[in-house]
mmCIF file of C-alpha atoms and ligand atoms in Angstrom:
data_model
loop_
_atom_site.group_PDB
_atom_site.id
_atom_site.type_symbol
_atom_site.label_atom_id
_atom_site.label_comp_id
_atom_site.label_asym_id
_atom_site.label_seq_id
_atom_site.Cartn_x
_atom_site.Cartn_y
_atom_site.Cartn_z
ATOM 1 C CA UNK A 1 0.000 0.000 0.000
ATOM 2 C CA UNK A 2 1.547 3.938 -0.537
ATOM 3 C CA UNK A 3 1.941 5.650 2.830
ATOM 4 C CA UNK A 4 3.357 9.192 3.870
ATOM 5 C CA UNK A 5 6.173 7.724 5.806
ATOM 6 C CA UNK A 6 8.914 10.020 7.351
ATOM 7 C CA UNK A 7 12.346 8.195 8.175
ATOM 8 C CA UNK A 8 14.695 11.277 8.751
ATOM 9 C CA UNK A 9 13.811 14.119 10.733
ATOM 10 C CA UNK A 10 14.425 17.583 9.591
ATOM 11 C CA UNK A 11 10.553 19.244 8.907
ATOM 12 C CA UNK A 12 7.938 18.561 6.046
ATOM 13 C CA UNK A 13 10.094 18.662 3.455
ATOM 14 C CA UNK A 14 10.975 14.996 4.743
ATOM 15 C CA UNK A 15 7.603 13.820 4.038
ATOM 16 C CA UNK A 16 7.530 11.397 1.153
ATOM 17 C CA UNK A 17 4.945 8.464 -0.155
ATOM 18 C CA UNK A 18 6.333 5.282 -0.236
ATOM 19 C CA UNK A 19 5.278 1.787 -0.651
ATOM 20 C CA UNK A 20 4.808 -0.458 2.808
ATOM 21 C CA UNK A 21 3.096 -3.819 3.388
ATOM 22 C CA UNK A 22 -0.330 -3.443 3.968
ATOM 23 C CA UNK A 23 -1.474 -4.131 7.706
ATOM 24 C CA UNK A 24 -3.066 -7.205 9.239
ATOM 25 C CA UNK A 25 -6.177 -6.857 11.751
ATOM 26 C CA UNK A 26 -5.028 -8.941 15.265
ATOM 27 C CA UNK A 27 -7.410 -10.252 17.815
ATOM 28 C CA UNK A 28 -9.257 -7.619 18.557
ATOM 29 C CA UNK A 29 -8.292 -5.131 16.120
ATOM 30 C CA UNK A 30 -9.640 -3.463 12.731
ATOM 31 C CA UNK A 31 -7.833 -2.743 9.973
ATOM 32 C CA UNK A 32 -9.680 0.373 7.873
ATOM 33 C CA UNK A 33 -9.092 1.736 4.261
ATOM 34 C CA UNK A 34 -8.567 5.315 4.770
ATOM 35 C CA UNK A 35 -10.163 7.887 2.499
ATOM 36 C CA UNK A 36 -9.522 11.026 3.895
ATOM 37 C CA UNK A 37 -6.881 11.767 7.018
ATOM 38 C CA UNK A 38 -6.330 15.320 7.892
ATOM 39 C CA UNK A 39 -2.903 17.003 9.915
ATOM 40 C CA UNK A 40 -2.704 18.001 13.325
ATOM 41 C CA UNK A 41 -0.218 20.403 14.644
ATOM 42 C CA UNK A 42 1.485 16.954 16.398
ATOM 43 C CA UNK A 43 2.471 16.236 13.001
ATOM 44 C CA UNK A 44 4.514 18.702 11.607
ATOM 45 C CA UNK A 45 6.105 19.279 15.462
ATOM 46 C CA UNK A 46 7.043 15.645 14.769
ATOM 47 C CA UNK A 47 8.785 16.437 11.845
ATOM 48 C CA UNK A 48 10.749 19.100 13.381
ATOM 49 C CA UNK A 49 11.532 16.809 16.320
ATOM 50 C CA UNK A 50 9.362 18.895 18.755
ATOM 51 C CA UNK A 51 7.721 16.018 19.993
ATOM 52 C CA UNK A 52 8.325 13.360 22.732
ATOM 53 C CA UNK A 53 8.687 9.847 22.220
ATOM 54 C CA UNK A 54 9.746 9.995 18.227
ATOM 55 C CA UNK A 55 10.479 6.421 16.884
ATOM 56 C CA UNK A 56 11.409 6.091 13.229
ATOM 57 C CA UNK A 57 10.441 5.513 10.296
ATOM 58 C CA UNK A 58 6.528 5.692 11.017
ATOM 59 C CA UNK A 59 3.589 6.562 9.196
ATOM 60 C CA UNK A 60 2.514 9.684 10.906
ATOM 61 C CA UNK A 61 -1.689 10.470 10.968
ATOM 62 C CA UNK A 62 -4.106 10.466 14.031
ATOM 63 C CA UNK A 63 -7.471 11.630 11.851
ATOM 64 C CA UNK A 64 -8.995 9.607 9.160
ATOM 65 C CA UNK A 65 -12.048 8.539 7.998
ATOM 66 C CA UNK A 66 -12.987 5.411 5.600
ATOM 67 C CA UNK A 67 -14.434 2.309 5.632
ATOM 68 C CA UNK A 68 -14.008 -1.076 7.277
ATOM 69 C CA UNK A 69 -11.307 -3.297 5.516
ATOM 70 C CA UNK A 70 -10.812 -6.235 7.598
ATOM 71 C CA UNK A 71 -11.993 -7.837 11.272
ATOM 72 C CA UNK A 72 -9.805 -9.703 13.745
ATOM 73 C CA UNK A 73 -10.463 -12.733 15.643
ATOM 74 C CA UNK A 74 -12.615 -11.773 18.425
ATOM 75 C CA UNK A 75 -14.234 -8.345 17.305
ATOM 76 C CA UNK A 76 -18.083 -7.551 17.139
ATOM 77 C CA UNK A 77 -20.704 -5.605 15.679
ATOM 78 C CA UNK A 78 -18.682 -4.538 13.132
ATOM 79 C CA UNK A 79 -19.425 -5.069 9.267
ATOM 80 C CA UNK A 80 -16.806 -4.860 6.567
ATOM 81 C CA UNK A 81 -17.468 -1.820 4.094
ATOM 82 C CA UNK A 82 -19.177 0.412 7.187
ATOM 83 C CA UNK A 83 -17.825 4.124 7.203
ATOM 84 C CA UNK A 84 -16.248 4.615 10.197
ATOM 85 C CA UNK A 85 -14.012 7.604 11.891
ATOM 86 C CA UNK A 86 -11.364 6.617 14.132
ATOM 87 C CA UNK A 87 -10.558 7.991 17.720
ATOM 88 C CA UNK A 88 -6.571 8.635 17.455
ATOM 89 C CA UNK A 89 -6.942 8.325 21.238
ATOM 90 C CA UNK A 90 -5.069 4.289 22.487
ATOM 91 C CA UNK A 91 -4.093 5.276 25.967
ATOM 92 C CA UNK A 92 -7.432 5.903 27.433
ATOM 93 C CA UNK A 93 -8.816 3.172 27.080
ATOM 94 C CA UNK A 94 -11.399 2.773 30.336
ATOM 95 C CA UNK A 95 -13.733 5.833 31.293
ATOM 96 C CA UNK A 96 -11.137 6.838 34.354
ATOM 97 C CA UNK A 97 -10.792 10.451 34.728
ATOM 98 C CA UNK A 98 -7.663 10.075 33.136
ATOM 99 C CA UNK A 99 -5.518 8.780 30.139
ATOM 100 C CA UNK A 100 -3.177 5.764 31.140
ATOM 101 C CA UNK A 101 0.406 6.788 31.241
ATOM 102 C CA UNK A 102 1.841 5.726 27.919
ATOM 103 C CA UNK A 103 0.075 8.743 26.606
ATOM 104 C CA UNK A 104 -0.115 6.940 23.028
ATOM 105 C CA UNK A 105 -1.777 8.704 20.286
ATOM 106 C CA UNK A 106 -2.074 6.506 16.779
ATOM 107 C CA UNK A 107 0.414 8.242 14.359
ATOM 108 C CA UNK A 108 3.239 8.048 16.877
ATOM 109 C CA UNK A 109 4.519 5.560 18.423
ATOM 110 C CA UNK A 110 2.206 3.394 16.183
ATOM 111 C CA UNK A 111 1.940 3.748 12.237
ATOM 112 C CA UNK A 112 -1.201 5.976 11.607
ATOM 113 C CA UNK A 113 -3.952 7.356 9.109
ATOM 114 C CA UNK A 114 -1.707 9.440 6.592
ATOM 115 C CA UNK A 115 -1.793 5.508 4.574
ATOM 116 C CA UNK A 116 -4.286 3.520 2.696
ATOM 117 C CA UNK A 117 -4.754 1.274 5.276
ATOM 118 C CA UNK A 118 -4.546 1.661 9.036
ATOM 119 C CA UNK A 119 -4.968 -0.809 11.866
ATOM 120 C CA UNK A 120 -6.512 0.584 14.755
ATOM 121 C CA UNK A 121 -8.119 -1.574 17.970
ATOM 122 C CA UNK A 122 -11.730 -2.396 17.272
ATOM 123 C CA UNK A 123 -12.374 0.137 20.494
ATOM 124 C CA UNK A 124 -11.344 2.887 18.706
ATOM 125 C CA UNK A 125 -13.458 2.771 15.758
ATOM 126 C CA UNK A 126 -16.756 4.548 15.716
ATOM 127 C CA UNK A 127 -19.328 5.176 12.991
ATOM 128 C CA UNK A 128 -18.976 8.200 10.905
ATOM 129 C CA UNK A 129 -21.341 10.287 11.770
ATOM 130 C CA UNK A 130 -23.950 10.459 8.654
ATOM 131 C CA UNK A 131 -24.347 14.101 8.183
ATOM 132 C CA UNK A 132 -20.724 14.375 7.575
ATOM 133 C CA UNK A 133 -18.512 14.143 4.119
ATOM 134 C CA UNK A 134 -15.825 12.316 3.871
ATOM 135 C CA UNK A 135 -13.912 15.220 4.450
ATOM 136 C CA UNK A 136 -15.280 17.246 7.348
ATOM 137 C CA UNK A 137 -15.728 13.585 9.017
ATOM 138 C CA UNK A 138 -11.721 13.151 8.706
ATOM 139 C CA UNK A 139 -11.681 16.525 10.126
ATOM 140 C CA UNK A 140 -12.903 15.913 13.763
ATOM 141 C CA UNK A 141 -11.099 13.107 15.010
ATOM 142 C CA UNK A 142 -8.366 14.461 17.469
ATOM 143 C CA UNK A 143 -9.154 18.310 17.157
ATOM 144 C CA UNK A 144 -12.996 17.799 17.683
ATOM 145 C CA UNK A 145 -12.234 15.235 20.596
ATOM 146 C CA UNK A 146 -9.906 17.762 22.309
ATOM 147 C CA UNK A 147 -12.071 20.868 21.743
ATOM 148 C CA UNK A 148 -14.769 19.126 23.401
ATOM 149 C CA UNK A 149 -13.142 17.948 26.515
ATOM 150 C CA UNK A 150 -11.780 21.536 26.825
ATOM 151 C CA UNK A 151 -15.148 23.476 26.129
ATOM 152 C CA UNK A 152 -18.032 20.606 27.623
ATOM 153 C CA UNK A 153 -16.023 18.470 30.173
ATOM 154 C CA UNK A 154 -13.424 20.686 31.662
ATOM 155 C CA UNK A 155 -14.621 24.189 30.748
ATOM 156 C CA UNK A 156 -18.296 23.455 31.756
ATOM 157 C CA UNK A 157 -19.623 25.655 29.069
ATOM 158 C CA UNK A 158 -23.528 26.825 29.229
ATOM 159 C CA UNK A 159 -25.040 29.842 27.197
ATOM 160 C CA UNK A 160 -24.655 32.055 29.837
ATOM 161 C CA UNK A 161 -20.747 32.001 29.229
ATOM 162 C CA UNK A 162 -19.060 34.886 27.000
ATOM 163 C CA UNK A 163 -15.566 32.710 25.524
ATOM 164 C CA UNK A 164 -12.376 33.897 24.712
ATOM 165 C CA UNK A 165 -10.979 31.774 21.955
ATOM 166 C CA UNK A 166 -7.331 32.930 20.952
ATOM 167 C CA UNK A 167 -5.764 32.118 17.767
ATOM 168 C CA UNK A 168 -9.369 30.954 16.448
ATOM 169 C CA UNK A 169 -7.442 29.903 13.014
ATOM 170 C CA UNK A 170 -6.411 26.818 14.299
ATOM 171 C CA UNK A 171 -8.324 23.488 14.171
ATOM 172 C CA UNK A 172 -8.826 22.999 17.583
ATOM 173 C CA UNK A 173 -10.254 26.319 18.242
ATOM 174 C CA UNK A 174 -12.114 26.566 15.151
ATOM 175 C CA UNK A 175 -14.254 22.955 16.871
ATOM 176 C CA UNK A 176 -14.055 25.436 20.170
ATOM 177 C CA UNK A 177 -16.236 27.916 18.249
ATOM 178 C CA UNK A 178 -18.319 25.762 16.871
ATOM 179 C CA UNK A 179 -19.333 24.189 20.113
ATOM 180 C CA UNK A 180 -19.605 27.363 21.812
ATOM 181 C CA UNK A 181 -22.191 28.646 19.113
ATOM 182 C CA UNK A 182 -23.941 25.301 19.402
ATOM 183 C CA UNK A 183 -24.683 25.840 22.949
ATOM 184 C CA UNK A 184 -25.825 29.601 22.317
ATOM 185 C CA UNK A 185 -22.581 31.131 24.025
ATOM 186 C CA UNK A 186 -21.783 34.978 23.005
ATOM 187 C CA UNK A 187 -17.560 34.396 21.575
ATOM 188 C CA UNK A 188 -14.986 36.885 21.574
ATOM 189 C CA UNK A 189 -12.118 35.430 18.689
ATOM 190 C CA UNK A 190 -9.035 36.986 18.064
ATOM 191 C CA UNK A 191 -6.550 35.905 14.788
ATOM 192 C CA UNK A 192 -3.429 37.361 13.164
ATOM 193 C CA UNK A 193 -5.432 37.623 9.754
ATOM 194 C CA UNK A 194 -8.299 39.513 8.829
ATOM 195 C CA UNK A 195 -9.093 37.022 6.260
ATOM 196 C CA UNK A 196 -9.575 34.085 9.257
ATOM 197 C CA UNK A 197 -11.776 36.542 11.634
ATOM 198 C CA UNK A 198 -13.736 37.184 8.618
ATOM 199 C CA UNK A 199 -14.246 33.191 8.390
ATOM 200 C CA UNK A 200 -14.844 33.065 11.940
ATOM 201 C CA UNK A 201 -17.353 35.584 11.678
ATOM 202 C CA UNK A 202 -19.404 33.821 9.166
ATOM 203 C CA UNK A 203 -19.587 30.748 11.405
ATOM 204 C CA UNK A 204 -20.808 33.230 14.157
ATOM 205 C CA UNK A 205 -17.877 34.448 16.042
ATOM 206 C CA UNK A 206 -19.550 37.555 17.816
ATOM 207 C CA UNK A 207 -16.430 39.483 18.234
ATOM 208 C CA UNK A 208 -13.478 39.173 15.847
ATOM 209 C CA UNK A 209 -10.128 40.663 17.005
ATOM 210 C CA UNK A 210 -6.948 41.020 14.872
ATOM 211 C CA UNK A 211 -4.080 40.705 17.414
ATOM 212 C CA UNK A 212 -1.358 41.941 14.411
ATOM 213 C CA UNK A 213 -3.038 45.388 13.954
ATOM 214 C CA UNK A 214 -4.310 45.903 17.474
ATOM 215 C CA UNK A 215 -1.564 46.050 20.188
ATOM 216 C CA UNK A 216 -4.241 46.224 23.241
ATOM 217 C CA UNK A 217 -6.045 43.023 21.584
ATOM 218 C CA UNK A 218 -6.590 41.464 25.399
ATOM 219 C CA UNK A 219 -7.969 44.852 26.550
ATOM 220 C CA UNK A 220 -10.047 45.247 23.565
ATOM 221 C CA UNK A 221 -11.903 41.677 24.089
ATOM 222 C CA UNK A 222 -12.181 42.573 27.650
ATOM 223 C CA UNK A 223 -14.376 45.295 26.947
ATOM 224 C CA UNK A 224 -16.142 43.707 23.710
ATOM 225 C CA UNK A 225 -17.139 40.715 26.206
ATOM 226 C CA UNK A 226 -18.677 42.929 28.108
ATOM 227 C CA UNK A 227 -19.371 42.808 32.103
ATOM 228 C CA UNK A 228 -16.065 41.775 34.117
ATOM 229 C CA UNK A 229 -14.233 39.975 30.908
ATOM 230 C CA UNK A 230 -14.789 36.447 29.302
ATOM 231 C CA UNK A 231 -16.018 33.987 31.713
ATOM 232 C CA UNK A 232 -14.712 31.202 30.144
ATOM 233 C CA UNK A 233 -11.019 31.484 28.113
ATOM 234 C CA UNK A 234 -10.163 28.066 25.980
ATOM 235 C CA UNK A 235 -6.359 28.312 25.000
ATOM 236 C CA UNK A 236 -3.448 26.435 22.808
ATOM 237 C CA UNK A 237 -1.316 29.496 21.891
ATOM 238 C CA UNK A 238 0.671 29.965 25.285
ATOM 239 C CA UNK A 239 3.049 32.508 25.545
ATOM 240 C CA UNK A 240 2.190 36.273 26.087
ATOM 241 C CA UNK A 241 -1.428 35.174 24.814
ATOM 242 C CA UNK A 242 -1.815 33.078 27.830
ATOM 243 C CA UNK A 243 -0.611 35.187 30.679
ATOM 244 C CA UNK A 244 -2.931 38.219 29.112
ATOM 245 C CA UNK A 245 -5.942 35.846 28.466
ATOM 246 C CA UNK A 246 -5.447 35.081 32.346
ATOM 247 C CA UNK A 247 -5.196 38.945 32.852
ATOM 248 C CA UNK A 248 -8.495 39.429 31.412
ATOM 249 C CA UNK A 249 -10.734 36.829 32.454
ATOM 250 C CA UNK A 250 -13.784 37.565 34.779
ATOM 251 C CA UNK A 251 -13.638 37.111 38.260
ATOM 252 C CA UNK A 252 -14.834 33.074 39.116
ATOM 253 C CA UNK A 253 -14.242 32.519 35.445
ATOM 254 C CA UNK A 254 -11.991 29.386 33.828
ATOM 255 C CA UNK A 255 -9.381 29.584 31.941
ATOM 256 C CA UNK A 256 -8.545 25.800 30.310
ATOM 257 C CA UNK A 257 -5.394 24.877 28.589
ATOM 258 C CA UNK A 258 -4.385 22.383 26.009
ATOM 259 C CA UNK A 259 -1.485 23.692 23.822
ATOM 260 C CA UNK A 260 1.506 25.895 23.705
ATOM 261 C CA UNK A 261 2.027 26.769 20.417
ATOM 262 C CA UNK A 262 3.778 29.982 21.314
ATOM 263 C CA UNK A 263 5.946 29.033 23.757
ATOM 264 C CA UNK A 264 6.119 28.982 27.513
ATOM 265 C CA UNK A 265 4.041 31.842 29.743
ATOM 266 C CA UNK A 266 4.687 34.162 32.643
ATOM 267 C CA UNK A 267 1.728 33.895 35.065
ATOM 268 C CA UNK A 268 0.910 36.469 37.195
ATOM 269 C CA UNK A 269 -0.517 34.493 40.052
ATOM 270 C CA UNK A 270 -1.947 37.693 41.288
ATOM 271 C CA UNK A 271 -4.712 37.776 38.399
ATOM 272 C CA UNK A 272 -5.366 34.012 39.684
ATOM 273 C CA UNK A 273 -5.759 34.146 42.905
ATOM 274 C CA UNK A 274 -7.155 37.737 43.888
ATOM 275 C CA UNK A 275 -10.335 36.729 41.174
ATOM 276 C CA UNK A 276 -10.595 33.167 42.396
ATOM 277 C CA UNK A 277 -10.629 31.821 38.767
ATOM 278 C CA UNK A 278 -9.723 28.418 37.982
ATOM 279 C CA UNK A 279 -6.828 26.839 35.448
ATOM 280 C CA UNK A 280 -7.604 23.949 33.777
ATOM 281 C CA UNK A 281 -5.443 21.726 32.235
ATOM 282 C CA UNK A 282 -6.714 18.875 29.460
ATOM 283 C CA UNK A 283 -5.721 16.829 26.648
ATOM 284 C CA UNK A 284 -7.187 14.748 24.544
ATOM 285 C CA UNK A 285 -10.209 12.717 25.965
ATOM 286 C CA UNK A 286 -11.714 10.119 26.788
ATOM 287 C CA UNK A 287 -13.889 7.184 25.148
ATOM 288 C CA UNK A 288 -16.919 8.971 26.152
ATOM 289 C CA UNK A 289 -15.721 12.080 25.292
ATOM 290 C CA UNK A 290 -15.034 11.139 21.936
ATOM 291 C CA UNK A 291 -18.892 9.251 21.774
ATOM 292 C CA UNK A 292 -20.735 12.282 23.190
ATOM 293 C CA UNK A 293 -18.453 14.549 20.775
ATOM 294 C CA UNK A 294 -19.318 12.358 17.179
ATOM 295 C CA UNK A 295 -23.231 13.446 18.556
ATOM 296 C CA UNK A 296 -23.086 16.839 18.158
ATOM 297 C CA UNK A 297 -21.980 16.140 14.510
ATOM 298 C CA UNK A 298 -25.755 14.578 13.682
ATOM 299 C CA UNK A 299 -27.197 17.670 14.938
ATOM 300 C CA UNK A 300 -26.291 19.897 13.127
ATOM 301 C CA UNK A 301 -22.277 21.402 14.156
ATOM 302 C CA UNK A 302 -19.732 21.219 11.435
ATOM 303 C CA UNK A 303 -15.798 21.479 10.801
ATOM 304 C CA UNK A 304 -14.384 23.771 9.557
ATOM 305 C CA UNK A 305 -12.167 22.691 6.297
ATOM 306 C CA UNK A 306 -9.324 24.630 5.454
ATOM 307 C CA UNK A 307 -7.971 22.874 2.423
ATOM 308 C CA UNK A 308 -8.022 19.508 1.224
ATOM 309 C CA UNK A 309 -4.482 18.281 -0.840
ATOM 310 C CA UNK A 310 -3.798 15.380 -2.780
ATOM 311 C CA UNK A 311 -1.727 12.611 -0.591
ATOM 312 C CA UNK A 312 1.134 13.182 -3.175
ATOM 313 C CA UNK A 313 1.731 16.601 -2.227
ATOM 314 C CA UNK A 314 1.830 16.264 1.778
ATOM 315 C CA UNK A 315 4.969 18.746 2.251
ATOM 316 C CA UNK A 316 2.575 21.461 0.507
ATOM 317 C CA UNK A 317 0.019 20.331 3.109
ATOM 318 C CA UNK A 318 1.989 20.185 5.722
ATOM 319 C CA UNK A 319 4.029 22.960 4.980
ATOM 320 C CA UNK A 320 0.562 25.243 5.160
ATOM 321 C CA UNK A 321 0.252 24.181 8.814
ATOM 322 C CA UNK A 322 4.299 24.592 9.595
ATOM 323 C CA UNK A 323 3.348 28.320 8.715
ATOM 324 C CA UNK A 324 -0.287 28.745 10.634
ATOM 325 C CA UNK A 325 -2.038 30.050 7.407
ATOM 326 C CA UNK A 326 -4.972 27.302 7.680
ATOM 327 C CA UNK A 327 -8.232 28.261 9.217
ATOM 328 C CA UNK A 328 -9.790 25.223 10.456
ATOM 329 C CA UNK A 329 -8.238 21.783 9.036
ATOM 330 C CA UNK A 330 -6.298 20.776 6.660
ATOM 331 C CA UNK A 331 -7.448 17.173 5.109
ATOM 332 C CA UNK A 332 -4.889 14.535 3.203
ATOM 333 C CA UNK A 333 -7.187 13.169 0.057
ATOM 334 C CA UNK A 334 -6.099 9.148 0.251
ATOM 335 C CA UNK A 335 -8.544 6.824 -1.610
ATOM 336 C CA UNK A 336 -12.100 6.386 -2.965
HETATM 337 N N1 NAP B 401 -3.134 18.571 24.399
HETATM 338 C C1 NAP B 401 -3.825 18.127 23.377
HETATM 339 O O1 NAP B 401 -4.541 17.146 23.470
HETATM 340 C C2 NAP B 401 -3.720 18.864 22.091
HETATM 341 C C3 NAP B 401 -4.521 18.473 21.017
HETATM 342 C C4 NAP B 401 -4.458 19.196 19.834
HETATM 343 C C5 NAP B 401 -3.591 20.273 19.728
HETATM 344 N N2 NAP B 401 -2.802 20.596 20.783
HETATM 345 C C6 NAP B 401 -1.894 21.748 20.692
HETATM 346 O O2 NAP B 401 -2.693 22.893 20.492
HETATM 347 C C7 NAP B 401 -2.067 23.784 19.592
HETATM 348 C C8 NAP B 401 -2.977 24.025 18.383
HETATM 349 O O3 NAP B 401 -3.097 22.804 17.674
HETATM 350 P P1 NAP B 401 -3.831 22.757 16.272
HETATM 351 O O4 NAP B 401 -3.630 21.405 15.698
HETATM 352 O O5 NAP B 401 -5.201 23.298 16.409
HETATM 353 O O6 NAP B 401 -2.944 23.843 15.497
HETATM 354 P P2 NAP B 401 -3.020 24.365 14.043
HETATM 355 O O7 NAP B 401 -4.252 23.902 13.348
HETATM 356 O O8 NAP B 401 -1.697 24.146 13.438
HETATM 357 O O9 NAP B 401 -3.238 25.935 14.272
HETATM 358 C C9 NAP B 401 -2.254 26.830 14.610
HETATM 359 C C10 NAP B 401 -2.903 28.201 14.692
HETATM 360 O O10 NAP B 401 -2.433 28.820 15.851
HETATM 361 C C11 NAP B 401 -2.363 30.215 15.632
HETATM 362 N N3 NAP B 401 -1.048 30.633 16.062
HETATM 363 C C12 NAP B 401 -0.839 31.475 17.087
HETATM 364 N N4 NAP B 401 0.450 31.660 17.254
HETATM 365 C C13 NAP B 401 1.094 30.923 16.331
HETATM 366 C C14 NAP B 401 2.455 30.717 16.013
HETATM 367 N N5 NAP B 401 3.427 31.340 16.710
HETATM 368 N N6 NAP B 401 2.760 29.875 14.988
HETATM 369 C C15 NAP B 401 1.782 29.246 14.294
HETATM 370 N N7 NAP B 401 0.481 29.409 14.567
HETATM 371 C C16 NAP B 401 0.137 30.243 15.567
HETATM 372 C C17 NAP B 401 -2.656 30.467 14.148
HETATM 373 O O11 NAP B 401 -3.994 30.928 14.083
HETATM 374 P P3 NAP B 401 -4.330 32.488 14.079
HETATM 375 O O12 NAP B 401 -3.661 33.077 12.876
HETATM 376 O O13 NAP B 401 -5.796 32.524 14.031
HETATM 377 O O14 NAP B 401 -3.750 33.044 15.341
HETATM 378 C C18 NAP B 401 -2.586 29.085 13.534
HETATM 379 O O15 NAP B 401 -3.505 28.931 12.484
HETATM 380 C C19 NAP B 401 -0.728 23.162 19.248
HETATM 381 O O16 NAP B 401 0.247 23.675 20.135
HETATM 382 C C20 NAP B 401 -0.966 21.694 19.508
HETATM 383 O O17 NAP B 401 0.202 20.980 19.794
HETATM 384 C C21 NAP B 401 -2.860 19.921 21.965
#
């Protein structure tokens, strides 16, 4: 089968397709044809050997969607040719509060969805969620599955909230808008384009903030969220963004955190502790995280697609994310 496999590291441009054996389904394990995968930041910091754990070569890839290919001994309920999505989560693989420690995520340590086939365990394959195309389904895997644990199960959301969504060009927070117009929340969105608050505004960002032309961006969405600041701040840029998003927040409000793209942050733990708000840490999520996530998608919520490339030119793809000029996700065409 033709896979994106990466055997050096040194960025995208070490990409390439090659040809690999095709995988075998185990006891207890699926094997699915991949139509559509789509990046996540994780991939091109794995290229650049930002990432823990790096074992090579591999077959990088935590989103796809496709169809059943093959059923090992032992697996149920399953039928060969079903459309399925794929939850890129392996180390969580009770309900516990928590992910076990190995902290696996398919495309590293294990070969993943940026392939024709993939094997996955039966567990982690779900059906696709019918209102979805082929695209926007390989979309939501592990940026819909984090933005929900961040916005529903650790950020508590409810319509009364007004969220702060930094850096709203990037896949996770473009799921973090979506769920917080779902629930009828009022947003506040800042990006470093006006051409990606303009998208945000179409999918109903209430507030759009460029934080390139405006140097008082955090004091501006203070004030355009109206009250005592955002209640309710979701985050993945770190850095300077961070420690002013925590400047700005409401008194009692939550801030939750699941990236650093920018960098480490100073904290003031003043602006913590004198307005008793609360710092939440998440990643990833669970198996009924990922269930209760693939709902929302029948009723109604969508992805938001960036671009979709051919699998032959995956250093273009992943070169777009390397830079940040995506808004939303950018999807790897595989197969038919
Ligand atoms: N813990 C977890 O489970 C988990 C899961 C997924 C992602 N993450 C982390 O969360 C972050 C976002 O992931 P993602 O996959 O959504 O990212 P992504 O799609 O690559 O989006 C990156 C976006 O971040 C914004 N950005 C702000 N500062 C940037 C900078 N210095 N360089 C590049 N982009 C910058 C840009 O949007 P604007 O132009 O709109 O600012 C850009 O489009 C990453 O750090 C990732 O590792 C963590």
């Amino acid at each position: 089968m033709r896979a994106v496999r990466l055997t050096e590291l040194g960025g995208p441009e070490k990409l390439h397709v090659a040809d690999v054996p095709k995988p075998e389904a185990g006891p207890g394990q699926i094997v699915v044809r991949v139509k559509r995968a789509a990046f996540n930041r994780r991939d091109v910091f794995i290229t650049q050997n930002l990432y823990p754990g790096i074992s090579l070569p591999r077959t990088l890839g935590s989103d796809a969607c496709g169809v059943v290919d093959s059923i090992g001994e032992g697996v149920q309920g399953c039928a060969v040719g079903a459309p399925v999505v794929i939850n890129p989560e392996l180390g969580w693989a009770g309900d516990g509060p928590l992910p076990d420690t190995s902290g696996d995520i398919l495309g590293m340590p294990t070969d993943g969805t940026f392939a024709e086939f993939v094997v996955v365990p039966a567990a982690n394959v779900y059906a696709k969620p019918a209102a979805l195309s082929d695209d926007e389904a390989a979309a939501i895997p592990l940026a819909g599955l984090t933005a929900y644990r961040a916005t529903f199960t650790r950020g508590k959301i409810t319509k009364d909230d007004v969220v702060f969504i930094p850096g709203v060009g990037s896949g996770v927070q473009t799921f973090v808008l979506a769920y917080a117009k779902h629930v009828g929340a009022r947003t506040v969105v800042t990006s470093g384009s006006d051409e990606k608050l303009e998208r945000a505004k179409a999918l109903g960002a209430d507030v759009a903030i460029n934080y390139n032309t405006d140097a008082d961006w955090h004091k501006t969405a203070r004030k355009a969220a109206g009250g005592a600041g955002p209640t309710l701040v979701v985050d993945s840029s770190g850095g300077d963004t961070l420690t002013k998003s925590i400047d700005i927040v409401a008194p009692g409000g939550r801030v939750v955190i699941y990236g650093g793209t920018r960098g480490d942050a100073k904290v003031r733990p003043f602006s913590i502790f004198w307005k008793h708000i609360d710092v939440l840490g998440t990643s990833m999520g669970s198996p009924s995280d990922f269930a209760a996530m693939l709902k929302l998608f029948e009723t109604g919520v969508k992805p938001a697609i960036d671009r979709v490339f051919p699998m032959d030119d995956v250093v273009s793809a992943a070169e777009r994310v390397l830079a940040g000029d995506q808004f939303g996700k950018v999807v790897l065409a595989i197969g038919e």
